[in-house]
XYZ file of C-alpha atoms in Angstrom:
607
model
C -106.895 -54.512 -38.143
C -102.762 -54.450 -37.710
C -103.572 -55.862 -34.348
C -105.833 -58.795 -35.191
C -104.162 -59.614 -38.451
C -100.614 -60.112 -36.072
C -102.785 -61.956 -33.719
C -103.965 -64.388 -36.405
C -100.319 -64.934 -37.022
C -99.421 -65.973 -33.275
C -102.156 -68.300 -33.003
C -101.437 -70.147 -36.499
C -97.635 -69.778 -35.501
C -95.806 -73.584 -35.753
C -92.243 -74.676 -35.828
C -89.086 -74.479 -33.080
C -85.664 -73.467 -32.745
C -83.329 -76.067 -33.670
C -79.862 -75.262 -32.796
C -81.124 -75.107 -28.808
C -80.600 -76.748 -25.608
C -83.953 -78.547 -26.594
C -82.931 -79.746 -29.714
C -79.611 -81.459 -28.590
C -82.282 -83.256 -26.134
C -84.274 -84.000 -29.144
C -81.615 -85.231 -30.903
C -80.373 -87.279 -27.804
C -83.461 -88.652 -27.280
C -83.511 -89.894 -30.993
C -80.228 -91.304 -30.183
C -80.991 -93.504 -27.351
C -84.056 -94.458 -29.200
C -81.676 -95.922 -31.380
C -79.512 -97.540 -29.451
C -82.668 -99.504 -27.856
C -84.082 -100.357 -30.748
C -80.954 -102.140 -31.572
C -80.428 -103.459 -28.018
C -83.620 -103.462 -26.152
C -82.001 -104.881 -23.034
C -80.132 -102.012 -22.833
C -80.571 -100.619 -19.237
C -78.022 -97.555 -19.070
C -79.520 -96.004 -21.812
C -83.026 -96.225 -21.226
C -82.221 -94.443 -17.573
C -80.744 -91.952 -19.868
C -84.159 -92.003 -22.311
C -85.802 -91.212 -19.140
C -83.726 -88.215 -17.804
C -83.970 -86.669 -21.111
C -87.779 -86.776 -21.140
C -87.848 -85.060 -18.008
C -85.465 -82.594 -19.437
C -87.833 -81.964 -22.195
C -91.082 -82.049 -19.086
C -92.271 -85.247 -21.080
C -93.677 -86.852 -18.153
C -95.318 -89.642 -20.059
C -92.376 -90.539 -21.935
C -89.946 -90.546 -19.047
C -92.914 -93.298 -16.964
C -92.677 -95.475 -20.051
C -88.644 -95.282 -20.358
C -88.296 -95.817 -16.572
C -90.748 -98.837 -16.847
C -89.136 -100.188 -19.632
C -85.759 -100.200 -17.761
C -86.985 -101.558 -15.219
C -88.787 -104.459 -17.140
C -85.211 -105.832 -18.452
C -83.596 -105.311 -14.724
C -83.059 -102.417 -13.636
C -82.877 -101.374 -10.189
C -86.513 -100.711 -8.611
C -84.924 -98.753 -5.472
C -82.514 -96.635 -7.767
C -84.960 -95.437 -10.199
C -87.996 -95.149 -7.607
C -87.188 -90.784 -7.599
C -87.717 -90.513 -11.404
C -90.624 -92.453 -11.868
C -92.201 -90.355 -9.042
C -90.911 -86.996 -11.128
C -92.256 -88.789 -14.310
C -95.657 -88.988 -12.354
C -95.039 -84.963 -10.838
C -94.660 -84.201 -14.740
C -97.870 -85.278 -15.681
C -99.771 -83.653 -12.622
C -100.562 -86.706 -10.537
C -98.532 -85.250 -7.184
C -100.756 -87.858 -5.333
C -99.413 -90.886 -7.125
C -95.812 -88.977 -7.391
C -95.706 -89.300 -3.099
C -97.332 -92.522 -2.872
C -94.341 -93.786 -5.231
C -91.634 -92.104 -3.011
C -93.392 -94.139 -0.312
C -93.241 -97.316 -1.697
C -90.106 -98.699 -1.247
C -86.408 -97.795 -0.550
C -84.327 -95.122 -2.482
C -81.000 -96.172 -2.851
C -78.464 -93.693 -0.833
C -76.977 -91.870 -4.276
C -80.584 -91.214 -5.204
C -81.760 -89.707 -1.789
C -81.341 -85.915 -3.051
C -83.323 -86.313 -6.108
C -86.046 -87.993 -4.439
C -86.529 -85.185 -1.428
C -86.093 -82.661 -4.733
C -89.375 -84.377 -5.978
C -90.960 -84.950 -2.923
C -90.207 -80.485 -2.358
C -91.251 -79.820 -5.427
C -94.318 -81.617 -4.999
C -95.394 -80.086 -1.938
C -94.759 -76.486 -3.119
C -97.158 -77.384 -6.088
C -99.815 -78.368 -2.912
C -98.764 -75.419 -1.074
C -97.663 -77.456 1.717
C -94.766 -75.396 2.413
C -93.740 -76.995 6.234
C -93.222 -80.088 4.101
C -91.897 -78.068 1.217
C -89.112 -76.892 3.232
C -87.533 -80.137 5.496
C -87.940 -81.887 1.646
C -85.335 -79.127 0.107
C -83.206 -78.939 2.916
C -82.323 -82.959 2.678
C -82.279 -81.882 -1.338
C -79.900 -79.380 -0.497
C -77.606 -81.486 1.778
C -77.233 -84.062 -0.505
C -77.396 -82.433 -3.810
C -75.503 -78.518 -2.498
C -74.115 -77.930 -6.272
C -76.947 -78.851 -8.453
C -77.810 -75.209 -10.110
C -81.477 -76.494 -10.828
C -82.263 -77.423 -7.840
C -81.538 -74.202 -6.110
C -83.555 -72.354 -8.891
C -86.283 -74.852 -7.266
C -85.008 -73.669 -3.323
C -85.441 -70.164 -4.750
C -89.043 -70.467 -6.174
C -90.076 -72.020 -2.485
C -88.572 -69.106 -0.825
C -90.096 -66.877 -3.106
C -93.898 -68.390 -2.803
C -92.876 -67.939 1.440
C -92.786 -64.292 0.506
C -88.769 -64.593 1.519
C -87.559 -62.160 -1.337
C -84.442 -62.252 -0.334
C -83.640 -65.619 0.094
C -84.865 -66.340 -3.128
C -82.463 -63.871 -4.531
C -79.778 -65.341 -2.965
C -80.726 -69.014 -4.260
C -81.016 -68.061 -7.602
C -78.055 -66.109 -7.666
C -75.869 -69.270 -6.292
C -77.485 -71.492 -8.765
C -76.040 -68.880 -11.441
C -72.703 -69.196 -10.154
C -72.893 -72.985 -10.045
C -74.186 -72.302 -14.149
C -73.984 -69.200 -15.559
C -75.925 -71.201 -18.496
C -78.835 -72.391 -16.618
C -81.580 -70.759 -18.447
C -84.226 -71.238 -15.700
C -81.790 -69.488 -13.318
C -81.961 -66.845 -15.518
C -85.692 -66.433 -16.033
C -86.049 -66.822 -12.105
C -83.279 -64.034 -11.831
C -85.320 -61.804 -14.656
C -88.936 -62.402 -12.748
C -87.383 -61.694 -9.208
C -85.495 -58.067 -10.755
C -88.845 -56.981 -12.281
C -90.490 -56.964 -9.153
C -87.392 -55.249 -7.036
C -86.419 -52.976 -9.903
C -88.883 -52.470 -12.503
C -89.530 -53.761 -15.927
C -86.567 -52.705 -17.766
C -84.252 -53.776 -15.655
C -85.672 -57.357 -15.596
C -85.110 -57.569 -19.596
C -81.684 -57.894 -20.011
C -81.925 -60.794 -17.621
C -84.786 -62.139 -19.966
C -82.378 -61.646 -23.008
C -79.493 -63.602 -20.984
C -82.191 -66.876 -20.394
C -83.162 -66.994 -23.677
C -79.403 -66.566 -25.141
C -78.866 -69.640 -23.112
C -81.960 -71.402 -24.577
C -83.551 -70.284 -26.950
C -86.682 -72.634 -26.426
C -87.191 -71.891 -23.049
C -91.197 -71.385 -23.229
C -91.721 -69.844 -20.062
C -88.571 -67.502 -20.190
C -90.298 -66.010 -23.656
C -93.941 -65.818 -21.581
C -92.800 -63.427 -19.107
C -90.473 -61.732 -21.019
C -93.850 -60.893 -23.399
C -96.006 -59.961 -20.212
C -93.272 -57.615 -19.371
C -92.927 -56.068 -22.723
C -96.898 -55.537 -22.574
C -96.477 -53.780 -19.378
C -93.977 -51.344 -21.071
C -96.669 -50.865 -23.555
C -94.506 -53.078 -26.275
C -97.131 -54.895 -27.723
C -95.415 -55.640 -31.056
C -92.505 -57.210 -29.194
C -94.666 -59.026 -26.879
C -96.577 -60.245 -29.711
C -93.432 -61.668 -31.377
C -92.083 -63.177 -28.004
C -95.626 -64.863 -27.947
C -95.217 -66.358 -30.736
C -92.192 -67.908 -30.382
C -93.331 -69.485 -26.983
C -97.044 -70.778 -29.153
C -94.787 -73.843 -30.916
C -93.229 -74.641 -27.783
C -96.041 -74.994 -25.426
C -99.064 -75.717 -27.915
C -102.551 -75.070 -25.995
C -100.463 -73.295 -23.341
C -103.321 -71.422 -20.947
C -101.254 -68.213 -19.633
C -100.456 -67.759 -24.024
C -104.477 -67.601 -24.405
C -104.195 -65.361 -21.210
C -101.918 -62.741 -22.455
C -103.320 -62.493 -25.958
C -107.098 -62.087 -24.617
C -105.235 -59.132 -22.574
C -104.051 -57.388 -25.866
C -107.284 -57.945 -27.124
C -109.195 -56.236 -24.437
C -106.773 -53.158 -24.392
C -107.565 -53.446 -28.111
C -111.385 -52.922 -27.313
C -111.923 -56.466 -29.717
C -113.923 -57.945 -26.475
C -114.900 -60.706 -28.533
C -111.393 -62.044 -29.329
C -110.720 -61.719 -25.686
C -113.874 -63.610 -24.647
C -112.544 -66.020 -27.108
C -109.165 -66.750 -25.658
C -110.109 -66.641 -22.718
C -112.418 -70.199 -23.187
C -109.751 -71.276 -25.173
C -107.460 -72.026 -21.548
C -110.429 -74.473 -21.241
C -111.031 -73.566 -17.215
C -107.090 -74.032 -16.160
C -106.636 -70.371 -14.874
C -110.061 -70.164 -13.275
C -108.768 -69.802 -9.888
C -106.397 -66.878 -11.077
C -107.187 -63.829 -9.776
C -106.005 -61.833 -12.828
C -108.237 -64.174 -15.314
C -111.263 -63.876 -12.910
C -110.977 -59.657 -12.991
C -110.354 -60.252 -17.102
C -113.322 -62.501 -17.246
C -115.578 -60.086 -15.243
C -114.645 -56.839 -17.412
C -115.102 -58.635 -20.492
C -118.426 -60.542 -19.793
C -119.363 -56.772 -18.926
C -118.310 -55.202 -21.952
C -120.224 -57.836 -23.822
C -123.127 -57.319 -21.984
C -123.131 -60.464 -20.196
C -123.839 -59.095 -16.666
C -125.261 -62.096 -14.767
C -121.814 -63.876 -15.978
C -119.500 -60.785 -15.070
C -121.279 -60.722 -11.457
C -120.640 -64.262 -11.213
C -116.649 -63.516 -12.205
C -116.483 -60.602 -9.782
C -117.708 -62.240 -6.409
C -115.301 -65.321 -7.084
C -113.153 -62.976 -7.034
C -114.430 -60.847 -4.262
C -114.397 -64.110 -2.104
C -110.785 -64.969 -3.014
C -109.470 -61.548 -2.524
C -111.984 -59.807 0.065
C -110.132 -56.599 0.584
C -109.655 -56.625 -3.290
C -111.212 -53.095 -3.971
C -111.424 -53.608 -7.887
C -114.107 -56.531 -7.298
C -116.950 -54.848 -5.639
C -116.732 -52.283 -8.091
C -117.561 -54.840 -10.864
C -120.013 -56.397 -9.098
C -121.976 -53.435 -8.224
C -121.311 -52.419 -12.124
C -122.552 -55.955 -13.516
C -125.451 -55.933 -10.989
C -126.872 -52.146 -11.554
C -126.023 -53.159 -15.389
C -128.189 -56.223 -14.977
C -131.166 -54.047 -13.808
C -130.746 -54.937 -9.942
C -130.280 -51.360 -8.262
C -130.953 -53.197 -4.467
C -127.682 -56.251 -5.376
C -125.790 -53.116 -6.603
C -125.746 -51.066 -3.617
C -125.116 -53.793 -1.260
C -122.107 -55.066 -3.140
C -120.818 -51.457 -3.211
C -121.832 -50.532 0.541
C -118.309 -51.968 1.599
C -116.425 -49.380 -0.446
C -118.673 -46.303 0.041
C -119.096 -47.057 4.364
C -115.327 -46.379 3.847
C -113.936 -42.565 4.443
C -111.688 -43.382 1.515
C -114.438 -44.458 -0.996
C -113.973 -43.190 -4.420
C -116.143 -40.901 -6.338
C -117.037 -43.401 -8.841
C -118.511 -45.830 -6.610
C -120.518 -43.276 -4.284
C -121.910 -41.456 -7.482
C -122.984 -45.562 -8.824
C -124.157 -46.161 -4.877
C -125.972 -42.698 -5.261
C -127.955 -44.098 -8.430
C -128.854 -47.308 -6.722
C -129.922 -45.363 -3.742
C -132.085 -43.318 -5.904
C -133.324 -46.206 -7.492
C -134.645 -47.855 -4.575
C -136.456 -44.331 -3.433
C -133.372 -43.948 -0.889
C -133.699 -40.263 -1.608
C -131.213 -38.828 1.776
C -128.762 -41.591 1.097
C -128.422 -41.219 -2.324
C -128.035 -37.188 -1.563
C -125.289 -38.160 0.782
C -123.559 -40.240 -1.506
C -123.912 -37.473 -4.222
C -122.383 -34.841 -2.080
C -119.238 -36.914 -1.022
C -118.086 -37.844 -4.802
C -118.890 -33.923 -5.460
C -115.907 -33.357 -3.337
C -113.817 -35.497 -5.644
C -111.749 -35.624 -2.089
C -110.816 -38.947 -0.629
C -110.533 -39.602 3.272
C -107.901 -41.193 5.108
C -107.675 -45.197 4.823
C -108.086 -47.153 7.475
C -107.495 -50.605 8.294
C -109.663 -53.604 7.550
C -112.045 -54.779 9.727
C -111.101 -58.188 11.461
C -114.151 -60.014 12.157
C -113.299 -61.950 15.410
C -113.151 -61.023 19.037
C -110.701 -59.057 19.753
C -109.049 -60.552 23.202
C -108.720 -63.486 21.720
C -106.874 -62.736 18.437
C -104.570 -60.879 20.914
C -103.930 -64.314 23.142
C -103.895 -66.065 20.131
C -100.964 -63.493 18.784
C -99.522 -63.628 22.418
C -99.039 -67.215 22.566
C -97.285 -67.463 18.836
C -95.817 -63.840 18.270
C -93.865 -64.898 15.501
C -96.605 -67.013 13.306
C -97.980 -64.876 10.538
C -101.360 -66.289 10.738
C -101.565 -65.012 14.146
C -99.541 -61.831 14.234
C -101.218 -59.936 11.632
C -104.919 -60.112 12.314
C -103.689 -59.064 16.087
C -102.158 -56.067 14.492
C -104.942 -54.984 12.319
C -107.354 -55.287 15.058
C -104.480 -52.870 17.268
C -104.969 -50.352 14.762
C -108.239 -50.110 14.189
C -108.799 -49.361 18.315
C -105.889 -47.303 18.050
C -103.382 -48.808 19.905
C -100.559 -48.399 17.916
C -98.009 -49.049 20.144
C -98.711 -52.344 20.832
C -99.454 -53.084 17.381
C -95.946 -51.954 16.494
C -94.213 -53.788 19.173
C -95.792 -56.784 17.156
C -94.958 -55.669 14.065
C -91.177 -54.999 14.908
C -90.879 -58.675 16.053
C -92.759 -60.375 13.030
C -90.019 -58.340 10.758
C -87.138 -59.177 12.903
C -87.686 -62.612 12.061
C -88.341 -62.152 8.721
C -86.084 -59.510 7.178
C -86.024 -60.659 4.100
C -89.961 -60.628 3.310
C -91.222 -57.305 2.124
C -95.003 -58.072 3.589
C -92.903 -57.704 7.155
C -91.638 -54.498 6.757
C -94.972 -52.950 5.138
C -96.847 -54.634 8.252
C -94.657 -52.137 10.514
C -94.652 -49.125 8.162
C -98.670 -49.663 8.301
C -98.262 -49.598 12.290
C -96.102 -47.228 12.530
C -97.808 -45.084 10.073
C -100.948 -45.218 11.650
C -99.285 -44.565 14.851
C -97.838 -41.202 13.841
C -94.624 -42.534 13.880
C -93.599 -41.727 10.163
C -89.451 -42.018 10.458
C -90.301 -45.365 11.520
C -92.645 -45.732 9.175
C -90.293 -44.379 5.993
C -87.186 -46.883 7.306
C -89.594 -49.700 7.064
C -91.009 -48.816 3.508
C -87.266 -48.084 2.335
C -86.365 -51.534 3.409
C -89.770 -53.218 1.756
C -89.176 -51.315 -1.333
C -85.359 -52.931 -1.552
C -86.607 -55.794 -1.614
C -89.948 -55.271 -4.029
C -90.422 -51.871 -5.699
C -93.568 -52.087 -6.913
C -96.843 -49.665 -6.362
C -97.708 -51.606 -2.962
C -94.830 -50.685 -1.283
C -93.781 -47.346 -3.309
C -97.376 -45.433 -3.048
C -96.893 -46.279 0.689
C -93.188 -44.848 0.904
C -94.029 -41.833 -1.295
C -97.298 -40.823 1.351
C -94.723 -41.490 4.468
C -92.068 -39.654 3.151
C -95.140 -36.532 2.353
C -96.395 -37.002 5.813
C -92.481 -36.466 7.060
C -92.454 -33.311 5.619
C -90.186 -34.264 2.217
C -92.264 -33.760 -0.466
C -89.200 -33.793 -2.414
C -88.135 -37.138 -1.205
C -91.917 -37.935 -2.086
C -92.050 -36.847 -5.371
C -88.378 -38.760 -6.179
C -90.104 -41.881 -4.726
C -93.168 -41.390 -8.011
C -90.997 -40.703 -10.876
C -88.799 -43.576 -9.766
C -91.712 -45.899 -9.711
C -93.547 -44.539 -13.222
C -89.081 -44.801 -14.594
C -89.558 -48.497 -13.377
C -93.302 -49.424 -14.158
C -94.537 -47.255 -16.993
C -97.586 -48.740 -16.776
C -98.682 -47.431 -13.894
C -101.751 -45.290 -12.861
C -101.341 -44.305 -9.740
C -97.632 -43.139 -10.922
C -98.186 -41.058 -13.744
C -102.361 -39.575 -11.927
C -99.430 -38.400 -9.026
C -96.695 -37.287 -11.203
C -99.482 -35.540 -12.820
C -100.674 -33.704 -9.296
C -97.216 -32.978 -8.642
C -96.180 -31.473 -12.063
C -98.983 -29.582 -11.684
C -98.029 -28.366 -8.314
C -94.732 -26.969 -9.900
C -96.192 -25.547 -12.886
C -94.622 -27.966 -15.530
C -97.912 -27.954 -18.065
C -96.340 -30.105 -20.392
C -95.440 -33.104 -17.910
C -98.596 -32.792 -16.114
C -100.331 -33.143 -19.680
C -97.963 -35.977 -20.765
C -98.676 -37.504 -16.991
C -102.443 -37.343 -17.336
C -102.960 -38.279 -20.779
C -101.446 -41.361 -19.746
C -103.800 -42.215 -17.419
C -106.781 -40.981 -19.539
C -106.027 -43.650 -22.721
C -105.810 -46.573 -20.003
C -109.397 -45.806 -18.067
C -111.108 -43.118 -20.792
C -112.714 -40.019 -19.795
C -114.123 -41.714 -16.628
C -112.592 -39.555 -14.067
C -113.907 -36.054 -13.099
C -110.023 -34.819 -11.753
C -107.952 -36.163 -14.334
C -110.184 -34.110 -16.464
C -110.498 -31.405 -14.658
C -106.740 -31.221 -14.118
C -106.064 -31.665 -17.862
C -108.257 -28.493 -18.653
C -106.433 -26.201 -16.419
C -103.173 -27.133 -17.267
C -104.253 -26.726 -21.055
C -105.651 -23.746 -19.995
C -102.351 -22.100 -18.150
C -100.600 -22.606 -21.923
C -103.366 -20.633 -23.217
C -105.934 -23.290 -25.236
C -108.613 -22.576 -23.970
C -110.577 -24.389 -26.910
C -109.228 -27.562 -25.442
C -109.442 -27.076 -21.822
C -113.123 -26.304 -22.186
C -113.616 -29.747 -24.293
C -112.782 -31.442 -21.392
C -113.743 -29.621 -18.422
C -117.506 -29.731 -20.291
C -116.423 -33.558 -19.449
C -115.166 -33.262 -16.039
C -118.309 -31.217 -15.082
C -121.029 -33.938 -17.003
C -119.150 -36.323 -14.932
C -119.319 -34.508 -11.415
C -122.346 -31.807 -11.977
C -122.586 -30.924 -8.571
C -118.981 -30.256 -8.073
C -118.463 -26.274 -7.234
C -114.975 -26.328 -7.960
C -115.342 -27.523 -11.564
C -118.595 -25.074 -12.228
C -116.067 -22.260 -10.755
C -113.157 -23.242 -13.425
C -115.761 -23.897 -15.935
C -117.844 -20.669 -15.893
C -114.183 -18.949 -15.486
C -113.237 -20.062 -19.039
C -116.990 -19.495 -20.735
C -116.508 -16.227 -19.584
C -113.056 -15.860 -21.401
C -114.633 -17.112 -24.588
C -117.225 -14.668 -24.316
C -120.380 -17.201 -23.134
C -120.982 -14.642 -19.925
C -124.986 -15.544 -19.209
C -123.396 -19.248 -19.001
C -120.738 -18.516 -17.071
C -123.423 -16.411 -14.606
C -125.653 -19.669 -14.780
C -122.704 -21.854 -13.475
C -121.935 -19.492 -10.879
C -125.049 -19.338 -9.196
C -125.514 -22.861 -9.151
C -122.041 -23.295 -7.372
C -123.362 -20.445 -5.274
C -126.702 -22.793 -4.498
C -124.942 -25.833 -3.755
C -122.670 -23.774 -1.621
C -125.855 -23.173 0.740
């Protein structure tokens, strides 16, 4: 109730911060407004009416104070760049070009105009045209601090992480006021150092400016990754009177609602974006496990292959599908959306045991068994790489002919490694990094080589050099298993705590910390580790449970550790490891024909 009555609050929230860099716009606006009421042929001041409004991301305003300048004399050629930002503003990037295009820019207005004409095209994702835009931006605008925290958002979307530190930082030293540098600065840190770090760079932006929406956004989707959801609630409502009917706001409440359990409210936030994150794939995933939850399975399915066809090597989305299809009563749509994951060596338990029902379903009675006994191992195979679905001899010309083009390079490397030839797909690898040091996706493309190649120094130097440059799971998961595979399991284990320090709110941290605490005897961690994980996915996973009971069990509560390996076994009933532990502790309590029954079904299955 303390959840939705605070969420109530957000969403009724009004009102603004007045003593802001917003409200001296506000009140400069008011000012000019003034001034033309009084002399409407004023021309200075309505340029400065216009500038203001595109301060404030008015784009309307700033067309009609650029046409009304211009309809008392104003020069057509000088104010040509901010009409075409007043039209960027207001999401017409089509009519923002074609106005860049239609006449002369006068030579003092050159840099603002490419700045448009950059930021446009990194809105299209035209990025070739993204980039010769900035650098004539750059050249004649080199000290403007908001236009380099525009260079650094281009670098960033090319995946050049540390270019776009290096803009950002430079448009800091040009304004160590510049709120947006600061938000840039506090979204770039969370990814290279974790989610504390990135908050005192969040605190810095809004110190600057109070009102700046987006800074207070991200600075509540960070405090909900930290598990702060009273903070991010608060920081949410201070953005909600800023940016009224602002999508990612609806967004991160129908989050909080769904970690609530309230899928309802969640549903209901999310229609409230009114189809503008559609194409997201966070909202699509969202949209999937809700529609689920609410039994809406046809709808979820629906959610889950959009997704599935915008991310294809997204694990997470056959998973829902085959859930929202086997939920929906189709056993036959079920098992092929789920064949992907369980043809893998690596497949999960979950998915084989769902596969294993489907099989059975459809009178697939050896499948199914096969399924059955691979999840009873609750051991996962080695990954391997994705399939590339093209003839191989000519992705290799193709990757030949243009070594250095992404596009090119990497499908030529993933089809090296899945024939095995390593050594050529490192060779590829080494000179698609070379000319990209600063992108992290580089460096993991040559750890993955290298990796597979049984080359694992190489392959820890590479993910030391990805994770300086973005320390989250993707390329920490892959250091920690290189580092393992080198022989340091110290060096490995440093690796997970240092990730769960910098993301608390991640699984795959805290399941490993877990293992590893576990390895070392440390009860109480591995408890704190795996409890963790157990209130984000429930009592859904045989080994978490499993590994729960025994380490309740070494401090001597029994009473508990048979609550939930009685869970861990309902969950994996052909697993002989878990009837082993589990007939073990019926026999301390006393429970010996149970214990005997247990055994000699482990003994069967054994056969």
């Amino acid at each position: 109730m303390a959840f939705v009555a605070m969420l109530a609050m957000l969403l009724s929230a009004c009102g603004g911060t007045a003593e802001s860099p917003r409200g001296e716009l506000e009140a400069r606006r008011a000012a000019l407004q003034q001034v033309i009421a009084e002399d409407p042929q004023a021309i200075a001041e309505r340029v400065a009416l216009a500038r203001v409004a595109i301060a404030l991301g008015d784009g309307i305003g700033a067309e009609a104070a650029v046409r009304g300048a211009l309809a008392v004399g104003a020069n057509e050629a000088a104010l040509r760049p901010l009409l075409a930002r007043a039209y960027a503003l207001q999401g017409d990037e089509r009519r923002a070009l074609a106005e860049l295009d239609a006449g002369p820019v006068t030579p003092e207005m050159m840099g603002e105009a490419a700045w448009v004409a950059g930021d446009v095209h990194l809105a299209n994702g035209h990025l070739g045209a993204a980039r010769d835009a900035y650098d004539r931006a750059v050249h004649e605008l080199p000290r403007s601090s908001a236009l380099w925290v525009d260079v650094a958002r281009f670098r960033d979307a090319n995946a050049d992480m540390r270019g776009a530190r290096d803009a950002v930082d430079y448009a800091i030293e040009l304004d160590a006021a510049n709120s947006a540098a600061l938000a840039y600065k506090a979204n770039l840190v969370r990814r290279a150092e974790g989610l504390d770090a990135a908050l005192g760079w969040y605190d810095r932006a809004l110190a600057a400016d109070p009102d700046n929406a987006s800074a207070l956004i991200d600075q509540a989707a960070t405090l909900g990754d930290l598990g702060r959801y009273r903070d991010m609630l608060t920081a949410l409502r201070r953005a909600a009177p800023l940016v009224p009917r602002e999508p990612r706001i609806y967004y991160l409440q129908a989050v909080l609602a769904a970690r609530a359990g309230n899928y309802p409210l969640a549903r209901s936030l999310l229609q409230r974006t009114r189809g503008a994150l559609d194409a997201e794939p966070g909202f699509m995933l969202l949209s999937a496990v809700i529609e689920l939850e609410l039994g809406g399975e046809a709808i979820a399915a629906s959610w889950a292959e959009r997704l599935l066809t915008e991310q294809p090597h997204n694990f997470t989305a056959p998973r829902l599908l085959g859930a929202a299809e086997w939920a929906g009563g189709d056993a036959e749509a079920a098992l092929v959306a789920l064949r992907p994951l369980v043809e893998r060596p690596d497949a999960d338990s979950w998915s084989l045991l769902l596969a294993a029902r489907a099989a059975a379903e459809q009178g697939r009675d050896i499948e199914s068994a096969d399924y059955q006994a691979r999840a009873a191992t609750l051991a996962r195979g080695e990954a391997v790489p994705f399939a590339v679905d093209a003839d191989y001899g000519l992705l290799t010309m193709a990757a030949d002919a243009a070594p250095l083009d992404p596009a090119k390079a990497i499908p030529a490397i993933s089809a090296d490694m899945a024939r095995g030839k390593a050594v050529r797909a490192i060779e590829r690898a080494i000179r698609l990094r070379d000319a990209n040091p600063g992108v992290a996706d580089a460096h993991i493309l040559l750890g993955d080589a290298a990796l597979a190649g049984g080359r694992h120094a190489l392959a820890v130097e590479a993910y030391r050099a990805a994770r300086d440059l973005d320390a989250g799971e993707r390329t920490t998961l892959r250091l920690a298993n290189a580092l393992y595979r080198a022989g340091d399991a110290a060096g490995s284990g440093a690796a997970i705590m240092a990730l769960r320090d910098r993301q608390p709110s991640s699984i795959a941290a805290d399941r490993i910390a877990g293992h590893l605490a576990m390895e070392l005897g440390h009860w109480d961690a591995a408890i704190a580790h795996f409890e963790r994980v157990r209130r984000r996915i429930g009592d859904r996973d045989a080994v978490v449970l499993r590994e729960l009971a025994r380490a309740w069990a070494a401090k001597g509560d029994d009473a508990r550790a048979l609550v939930l390996v009685d869970r861990a076994y309902r969950l994996q009933p052909l697993n002989a490891a878990i009837m082993e532990f589990y007939a073990a502790l019926l026999e301390r309590r006393g429970k010996r024909q149970a214990a005997a029954d247990l055994r000699d079904k482990a003994a069967q299955i054994g056969r």
